[in-house]
């Protein structure tokens, strides 16, 4: 794998490969010493042009646990605020010898521009671009669903037959887009629920059903319900009358939580607006996978970085978590 830019073009085989390697990575994260030598000598740059807490920290933890050197770059306080272009920033990173660049950017398509520009030779991972995609988030969500469903028996399995309902600000959500494509590739059935004003215009081309009534969607007994954050920072107009009204119609309230079928899980990518799209009781309930999603995120990102930076250099059977897997050759 050269880059990880989206899930729309990710094949089922590649997706399962990432998820299965993430399983291997997760099993090492129970050890007392969590660090693997796999990416020793590699340099990974986290290039964040948009605010982020968990995604940036998660990529940093993933890279460090694989023994890579990590350089964190955030646009605030950098020359980007002096007007430096993506091209100049990228060329600076190239000159510093970056092997992989993890980029979050407000403009949809920025990671692809970087990957295809010729400015850098590094592998590019999209950590969220505008309202376009957030592939590692969808992969960690799929990992979480698969784990809840199959437990220790998850390897090699897809999500065939699972019903996933994604609720809220679909219009502005790269998490929703990446999930729709990946879940479809893995055989799950996706239903989107949103106020009509927050449904994208091109949704008819997506492999998902759209309904407007959350109680109706819950009545269909989904296996997982994923609540999206209302992205006020991307809203340039009023998309719903009031927060109270939004919460009443599209929020996961305590009553709706109680109406979910016995084994269904409640997901949220974070950061949550407690009391708006999700009640505190729902966020903290035993059904909530919010914190599992965060820990799984580190394993999934370790897998992605491994495949980008080491996967091609070794034979396919090599165990990425073996203490001896850092050969002289790829240490150079
Ligand atoms: C998401 C994002 O930034 O796209 N957050 C995340 O990566 N965990 C979703 C959001 O901000 O609502």
PDB file of C-alpha atoms and ligand atoms in Angstrom, residues 50-52 54-55 104 127-128 130 134 137 173-175 228-231 233-234 268-271 301, ligand 1:
ATOM      1  CA  UNK A  50      -7.199  21.605  11.475  1.00  0.00           C
ATOM      2  CA  UNK A  51      -7.767  21.145  15.183  1.00  0.00           C
ATOM      3  CA  UNK A  52      -7.701  17.626  16.488  1.00  0.00           C
ATOM      4  CA  UNK A  54      -7.752  12.201  19.476  1.00  0.00           C
ATOM      5  CA  UNK A  55      -6.729  11.665  15.875  1.00  0.00           C
ATOM      6  CA  UNK A 104      -5.464  16.646   8.234  1.00  0.00           C
ATOM      7  CA  UNK A 127      -6.387  11.973   8.710  1.00  0.00           C
ATOM      8  CA  UNK A 128      -9.510  13.878   7.626  1.00  0.00           C
ATOM      9  CA  UNK A 130     -12.707  18.806   4.761  1.00  0.00           C
ATOM     10  CA  UNK A 134     -11.495  10.108   7.188  1.00  0.00           C
ATOM     11  CA  UNK A 137     -11.774   6.565  11.511  1.00  0.00           C
ATOM     12  CA  UNK A 173     -19.261  14.528   7.986  1.00  0.00           C
ATOM     13  CA  UNK A 174     -16.180  12.899   6.471  1.00  0.00           C
ATOM     14  CA  UNK A 175     -16.682  10.170   9.071  1.00  0.00           C
ATOM     15  CA  UNK A 228     -22.316  12.167  14.477  1.00  0.00           C
ATOM     16  CA  UNK A 229     -21.223  15.447  15.971  1.00  0.00           C
ATOM     17  CA  UNK A 230     -23.136  18.518  14.882  1.00  0.00           C
ATOM     18  CA  UNK A 231     -20.305  20.405  13.147  1.00  0.00           C
ATOM     19  CA  UNK A 233     -17.839  25.195  12.733  1.00  0.00           C
ATOM     20  CA  UNK A 234     -18.705  24.074   9.195  1.00  0.00           C
ATOM     21  CA  UNK A 268     -19.517   8.192  18.315  1.00  0.00           C
ATOM     22  CA  UNK A 269     -16.236   9.311  16.707  1.00  0.00           C
ATOM     23  CA  UNK A 270     -15.784  12.131  19.235  1.00  0.00           C
ATOM     24  CA  UNK A 271     -15.653  14.871  20.218  1.00  0.00           C
ATOM     25  CA  UNK A 301      -3.223   3.336  12.732  1.00  0.00           C
TER      26      UNK A 301
HETATM   27  C1  LIG B   1     -14.082  13.579  13.548  1.00  0.00           C
HETATM   28  C2  LIG B   1     -13.395  14.467  12.546  1.00  0.00           C
HETATM   29  O1  LIG B   1     -12.555  15.263  12.890  1.00  0.00           O
HETATM   30  O2  LIG B   1     -13.734  14.317  11.394  1.00  0.00           O
HETATM   31  N1  LIG B   1     -13.411  13.457  14.746  1.00  0.00           N
HETATM   32  C3  LIG B   1     -12.426  12.518  14.844  1.00  0.00           C
HETATM   33  O3  LIG B   1     -11.552  12.417  14.007  1.00  0.00           O
HETATM   34  N2  LIG B   1     -12.485  11.677  15.886  1.00  0.00           N
HETATM   35  C4  LIG B   1     -15.492  13.905  13.711  1.00  0.00           C
HETATM   36  C5  LIG B   1     -15.859  15.249  14.239  1.00  0.00           C
HETATM   37  O4  LIG B   1     -15.036  16.144  14.365  1.00  0.00           O
HETATM   38  O5  LIG B   1     -17.047  15.405  14.511  1.00  0.00           O
END
